[in-house]
mmCIF file of C-alpha atoms in Angstrom:
data_model
loop_
_atom_site.group_PDB
_atom_site.id
_atom_site.type_symbol
_atom_site.label_atom_id
_atom_site.label_comp_id
_atom_site.label_asym_id
_atom_site.label_seq_id
_atom_site.Cartn_x
_atom_site.Cartn_y
_atom_site.Cartn_z
ATOM 1 C CA UNK A 186 153.949 28.286 288.239
ATOM 2 C CA UNK A 187 153.480 25.595 285.597
ATOM 3 C CA UNK A 188 152.584 27.121 282.218
ATOM 4 C CA UNK A 189 151.352 25.308 279.125
ATOM 5 C CA UNK A 190 150.279 27.153 275.938
ATOM 6 C CA UNK A 191 148.973 25.716 272.692
ATOM 7 C CA UNK A 192 147.670 27.770 269.751
ATOM 8 C CA UNK A 193 147.672 28.436 266.035
ATOM 9 C CA UNK A 194 150.328 31.124 265.713
ATOM 10 C CA UNK A 195 151.126 33.628 262.982
ATOM 11 C CA UNK A 196 153.747 36.362 263.320
ATOM 12 C CA UNK A 197 155.010 39.281 261.265
ATOM 13 C CA UNK A 198 157.196 42.298 261.965
ATOM 14 C CA UNK A 199 154.101 44.192 263.126
ATOM 15 C CA UNK A 200 152.966 41.600 265.661
ATOM 16 C CA UNK A 201 151.653 38.123 266.397
ATOM 17 C CA UNK A 202 148.276 36.406 266.582
ATOM 18 C CA UNK A 203 147.544 33.356 268.722
ATOM 19 C CA UNK A 204 144.183 31.909 267.661
ATOM 20 C CA UNK A 205 142.262 29.067 269.268
ATOM 21 C CA UNK A 206 144.741 29.305 272.117
ATOM 22 C CA UNK A 207 144.624 26.983 275.116
ATOM 23 C CA UNK A 208 146.466 28.189 278.223
ATOM 24 C CA UNK A 209 147.009 26.350 281.489
ATOM 25 C CA UNK A 210 148.613 28.222 284.388
ATOM 26 C CA UNK A 211 148.556 26.066 287.504
ATOM 27 C CA UNK A 212 144.813 25.778 288.279
ATOM 28 C CA UNK A 213 143.813 28.394 285.686
ATOM 29 C CA UNK A 214 142.514 27.136 282.342
ATOM 30 C CA UNK A 215 141.776 29.599 279.535
ATOM 31 C CA UNK A 216 140.845 29.380 275.869
ATOM 32 C CA UNK A 217 140.475 32.092 273.233
ATOM 33 C CA UNK A 218 142.485 34.478 271.082
ATOM 34 C CA UNK A 219 145.459 36.739 271.772
ATOM 35 C CA UNK A 220 146.772 39.450 269.438
ATOM 36 C CA UNK A 221 149.869 41.605 269.809
ATOM 37 C CA UNK A 222 151.161 44.602 267.855
ATOM 38 C CA UNK A 223 154.680 46.008 268.004
ATOM 39 C CA UNK A 224 154.259 48.761 265.403
ATOM 40 C CA UNK A 225 152.612 51.020 268.001
ATOM 41 C CA UNK A 226 154.543 53.428 270.300
ATOM 42 C CA UNK A 227 154.234 50.846 273.114
ATOM 43 C CA UNK A 228 153.344 47.131 272.834
ATOM 44 C CA UNK A 229 149.633 46.497 272.244
ATOM 45 C CA UNK A 230 147.915 43.334 273.518
ATOM 46 C CA UNK A 231 144.342 42.245 272.856
ATOM 47 C CA UNK A 232 142.824 39.295 274.746
ATOM 48 C CA UNK A 233 139.501 37.537 274.333
ATOM 49 C CA UNK A 234 139.366 34.574 276.685
ATOM 50 C CA UNK A 235 137.056 32.193 278.498
ATOM 51 C CA UNK A 236 138.325 30.758 281.779
ATOM 52 C CA UNK A 237 137.405 28.480 284.620
ATOM 53 C CA UNK A 238 137.307 30.044 288.099
ATOM 54 C CA UNK A 239 139.917 32.835 288.120
ATOM 55 C CA UNK A 240 141.669 32.739 291.493
ATOM 56 C CA UNK A 241 143.341 36.141 291.830
ATOM 57 C CA UNK A 242 144.983 35.025 295.077
ATOM 58 C CA UNK A 243 147.501 32.973 293.081
ATOM 59 C CA UNK A 244 148.903 36.189 291.584
ATOM 60 C CA UNK A 245 149.186 38.014 294.920
ATOM 61 C CA UNK A 246 152.344 38.156 297.082
ATOM 62 C CA UNK A 247 152.469 35.495 299.789
ATOM 63 C CA UNK A 248 152.201 38.048 302.582
ATOM 64 C CA UNK A 249 148.919 39.286 301.069
ATOM 65 C CA UNK A 250 147.595 35.741 300.792
ATOM 66 C CA UNK A 251 148.385 35.203 304.468
ATOM 67 C CA UNK A 252 146.165 38.094 305.552
ATOM 68 C CA UNK A 253 142.685 36.691 306.019
ATOM 69 C CA UNK A 254 139.735 39.062 305.858
ATOM 70 C CA UNK A 255 141.790 41.935 304.441
ATOM 71 C CA UNK A 256 138.601 43.677 303.313
ATOM 72 C CA UNK A 257 137.954 45.045 306.793
ATOM 73 C CA UNK A 258 139.823 47.654 308.816
ATOM 74 C CA UNK A 259 140.407 46.262 312.303
ATOM 75 C CA UNK A 260 142.525 47.421 315.243
ATOM 76 C CA UNK A 261 145.626 45.660 313.869
ATOM 77 C CA UNK A 262 145.366 47.511 310.567
ATOM 78 C CA UNK A 263 144.755 50.808 312.356
ATOM 79 C CA UNK A 264 147.896 50.333 314.462
ATOM 80 C CA UNK A 265 149.998 49.926 311.315
ATOM 81 C CA UNK A 266 148.806 53.284 309.985
ATOM 82 C CA UNK A 267 148.458 54.345 306.364
ATOM 83 C CA UNK A 268 151.389 53.541 304.095
ATOM 84 C CA UNK A 269 153.312 56.597 302.820
ATOM 85 C CA UNK A 270 155.443 54.631 300.336
ATOM 86 C CA UNK A 271 155.054 56.178 296.831
ATOM 87 C CA UNK A 272 152.943 54.015 294.532
ATOM 88 C CA UNK A 273 154.522 53.107 291.206
ATOM 89 C CA UNK A 274 152.088 52.875 288.290
ATOM 90 C CA UNK A 275 154.711 53.447 285.589
ATOM 91 C CA UNK A 276 153.860 50.067 284.022
ATOM 92 C CA UNK A 277 150.558 51.565 282.829
ATOM 93 C CA UNK A 278 152.511 53.737 280.396
ATOM 94 C CA UNK A 279 154.532 50.836 279.014
ATOM 95 C CA UNK A 280 151.706 48.826 277.446
ATOM 96 C CA UNK A 281 148.259 49.167 275.889
ATOM 97 C CA UNK A 282 145.791 46.397 276.627
ATOM 98 C CA UNK A 283 142.216 45.479 275.755
ATOM 99 C CA UNK A 284 141.015 42.387 277.570
ATOM 100 C CA UNK A 285 137.617 40.668 277.529
ATOM 101 C CA UNK A 286 137.407 37.714 279.909
ATOM 102 C CA UNK A 287 134.369 35.508 280.472
ATOM 103 C CA UNK A 288 135.111 33.628 283.697
ATOM 104 C CA UNK A 289 133.168 30.823 285.322
ATOM 105 C CA UNK A 290 133.895 32.684 288.551
ATOM 106 C CA UNK A 291 136.396 34.955 290.313
ATOM 107 C CA UNK A 292 137.929 34.455 293.754
ATOM 108 C CA UNK A 293 139.761 37.142 295.710
ATOM 109 C CA UNK A 294 140.723 36.635 299.350
ATOM 110 C CA UNK A 295 137.666 34.832 300.768
ATOM 111 C CA UNK A 296 135.228 36.516 298.389
ATOM 112 C CA UNK A 297 133.764 34.487 295.537
ATOM 113 C CA UNK A 298 132.019 35.981 292.508
ATOM 114 C CA UNK A 299 130.035 33.686 290.220
ATOM 115 C CA UNK A 300 129.857 33.774 286.435
ATOM 116 C CA UNK A 301 131.574 37.000 285.411
ATOM 117 C CA UNK A 302 132.207 39.094 282.288
ATOM 118 C CA UNK A 303 135.191 41.362 282.885
ATOM 119 C CA UNK A 304 136.564 44.018 280.532
ATOM 120 C CA UNK A 305 139.923 45.653 281.203
ATOM 121 C CA UNK A 306 141.589 48.451 279.247
ATOM 122 C CA UNK A 307 144.981 50.118 279.662
ATOM 123 C CA UNK A 308 145.781 53.137 277.516
ATOM 124 C CA UNK A 309 148.123 56.108 277.988
ATOM 125 C CA UNK A 310 148.490 55.633 281.740
ATOM 126 C CA UNK A 311 144.800 54.952 282.330
ATOM 127 C CA UNK A 312 143.358 51.671 283.604
ATOM 128 C CA UNK A 313 139.683 50.755 283.552
ATOM 129 C CA UNK A 314 138.188 47.517 284.815
ATOM 130 C CA UNK A 315 134.463 46.797 284.471
ATOM 131 C CA UNK A 316 132.467 43.883 285.864
ATOM 132 C CA UNK A 317 128.761 44.135 285.078
ATOM 133 C CA UNK A 318 125.906 42.030 286.510
ATOM 134 C CA UNK A 319 128.142 39.284 287.893
ATOM 135 C CA UNK A 320 126.577 36.524 289.986
ATOM 136 C CA UNK A 321 127.256 37.451 293.612
ATOM 137 C CA UNK A 322 125.939 35.622 296.689
ATOM 138 C CA UNK A 323 122.498 35.027 295.249
ATOM 139 C CA UNK A 324 122.268 38.489 293.697
ATOM 140 C CA UNK A 325 124.180 40.657 291.243
ATOM 141 C CA UNK A 326 127.332 42.778 291.473
ATOM 142 C CA UNK A 327 128.548 45.582 289.218
ATOM 143 C CA UNK A 328 132.021 47.031 289.792
ATOM 144 C CA UNK A 329 133.324 49.931 287.703
ATOM 145 C CA UNK A 330 136.903 50.880 288.638
ATOM 146 C CA UNK A 331 139.214 53.421 286.997
ATOM 147 C CA UNK A 332 142.785 54.469 287.707
ATOM 148 C CA UNK A 333 144.071 57.568 285.915
ATOM 149 C CA UNK A 334 147.757 58.478 286.170
ATOM 150 C CA UNK A 335 147.892 60.667 283.052
ATOM 151 C CA UNK A 336 147.939 63.919 285.039
ATOM 152 C CA UNK A 337 150.847 62.788 287.213
ATOM 153 C CA UNK A 338 148.863 62.356 290.449
ATOM 154 C CA UNK A 339 146.978 59.039 290.464
ATOM 155 C CA UNK A 340 143.184 59.325 290.681
ATOM 156 C CA UNK A 341 141.067 56.310 291.637
ATOM 157 C CA UNK A 342 137.363 56.251 290.818
ATOM 158 C CA UNK A 343 135.341 53.227 291.922
ATOM 159 C CA UNK A 344 131.619 52.533 291.776
ATOM 160 C CA UNK A 345 130.134 49.383 293.292
ATOM 161 C CA UNK A 346 126.528 48.167 293.201
ATOM 162 C CA UNK A 347 125.251 45.020 294.929
ATOM 163 C CA UNK A 348 121.611 44.054 294.471
ATOM 164 C CA UNK A 349 119.585 41.327 296.212
ATOM 165 C CA UNK A 350 122.698 39.877 297.842
ATOM 166 C CA UNK A 351 122.427 37.225 300.565
ATOM 167 C CA UNK A 352 124.039 39.021 303.491
ATOM 168 C CA UNK A 353 124.841 36.126 305.838
ATOM 169 C CA UNK A 354 127.327 34.258 303.576
ATOM 170 C CA UNK A 355 128.805 37.555 302.331
ATOM 171 C CA UNK A 356 129.468 38.929 305.820
ATOM 172 C CA UNK A 357 130.902 35.588 306.874
ATOM 173 C CA UNK A 358 133.287 35.633 303.903
ATOM 174 C CA UNK A 359 134.350 39.159 304.870
ATOM 175 C CA UNK A 360 135.210 37.899 308.345
ATOM 176 C CA UNK A 361 132.627 40.239 309.888
ATOM 177 C CA UNK A 362 129.744 38.245 311.370
ATOM 178 C CA UNK A 363 127.247 35.530 310.515
ATOM 179 C CA UNK A 364 124.519 36.923 312.770
ATOM 180 C CA UNK A 365 122.657 38.796 310.058
ATOM 181 C CA UNK A 366 120.584 37.165 307.333
ATOM 182 C CA UNK A 367 118.363 38.348 304.525
ATOM 183 C CA UNK A 368 118.988 40.201 301.277
ATOM 184 C CA UNK A 369 120.650 43.571 300.930
ATOM 185 C CA UNK A 370 121.459 46.267 298.392
ATOM 186 C CA UNK A 371 124.536 48.474 298.379
ATOM 187 C CA UNK A 372 125.666 51.406 296.273
ATOM 188 C CA UNK A 373 129.134 52.812 296.850
ATOM 189 C CA UNK A 374 130.999 55.548 295.004
ATOM 190 C CA UNK A 375 134.570 56.493 295.945
ATOM 191 C CA UNK A 376 137.018 58.952 294.409
ATOM 192 C CA UNK A 377 140.537 59.311 295.823
ATOM 193 C CA UNK A 378 143.775 60.856 294.636
ATOM 194 C CA UNK A 379 147.368 60.944 295.833
ATOM 195 C CA UNK A 380 150.823 59.536 295.307
ATOM 196 C CA UNK A 381 150.656 57.124 298.239
ATOM 197 C CA UNK A 382 148.091 55.348 300.400
ATOM 198 C CA UNK A 383 148.197 58.019 303.114
ATOM 199 C CA UNK A 384 147.428 60.792 300.563
#
């Protein structure tokens, strides 16, 4: 990846501040402020950025990028079975992060979200990621996701709300069907826990 960073920088023993920063990472362009602190038990990072369309696919492994329509469980996925490899979330205990990102859009797999405000927080083995009232296929999407590893066994809590979403382009992007049209609403709440996918 090609990286280019410009900013007004000030550093001390306790940390650094990058103000009026301009970051280019391949197709990603971001501007804003970044602060770090090293006087805390683990490194602390605070981000406040505005970006163009944030393509999450560029940060995913190539084998994940190659899987089209990974949102759905089809016969091929079922044949593979659930993965029993232990999940490693130890990185969540090695950093504290507060991130506020205003993105012109977000792309993951074939799914595209419009103008988005996303807040992410990592603290003491807990990760929270909130997207509220994002533009989503003609309607709005709110996604509240939490991952808690503080107790030793990871717990995932996710709440998703779609309102007034155009179903035809959404289902087509999911690789499901383009035979349904109209608007739809969805509310989904999932809680899961375990040390691997199978659990």
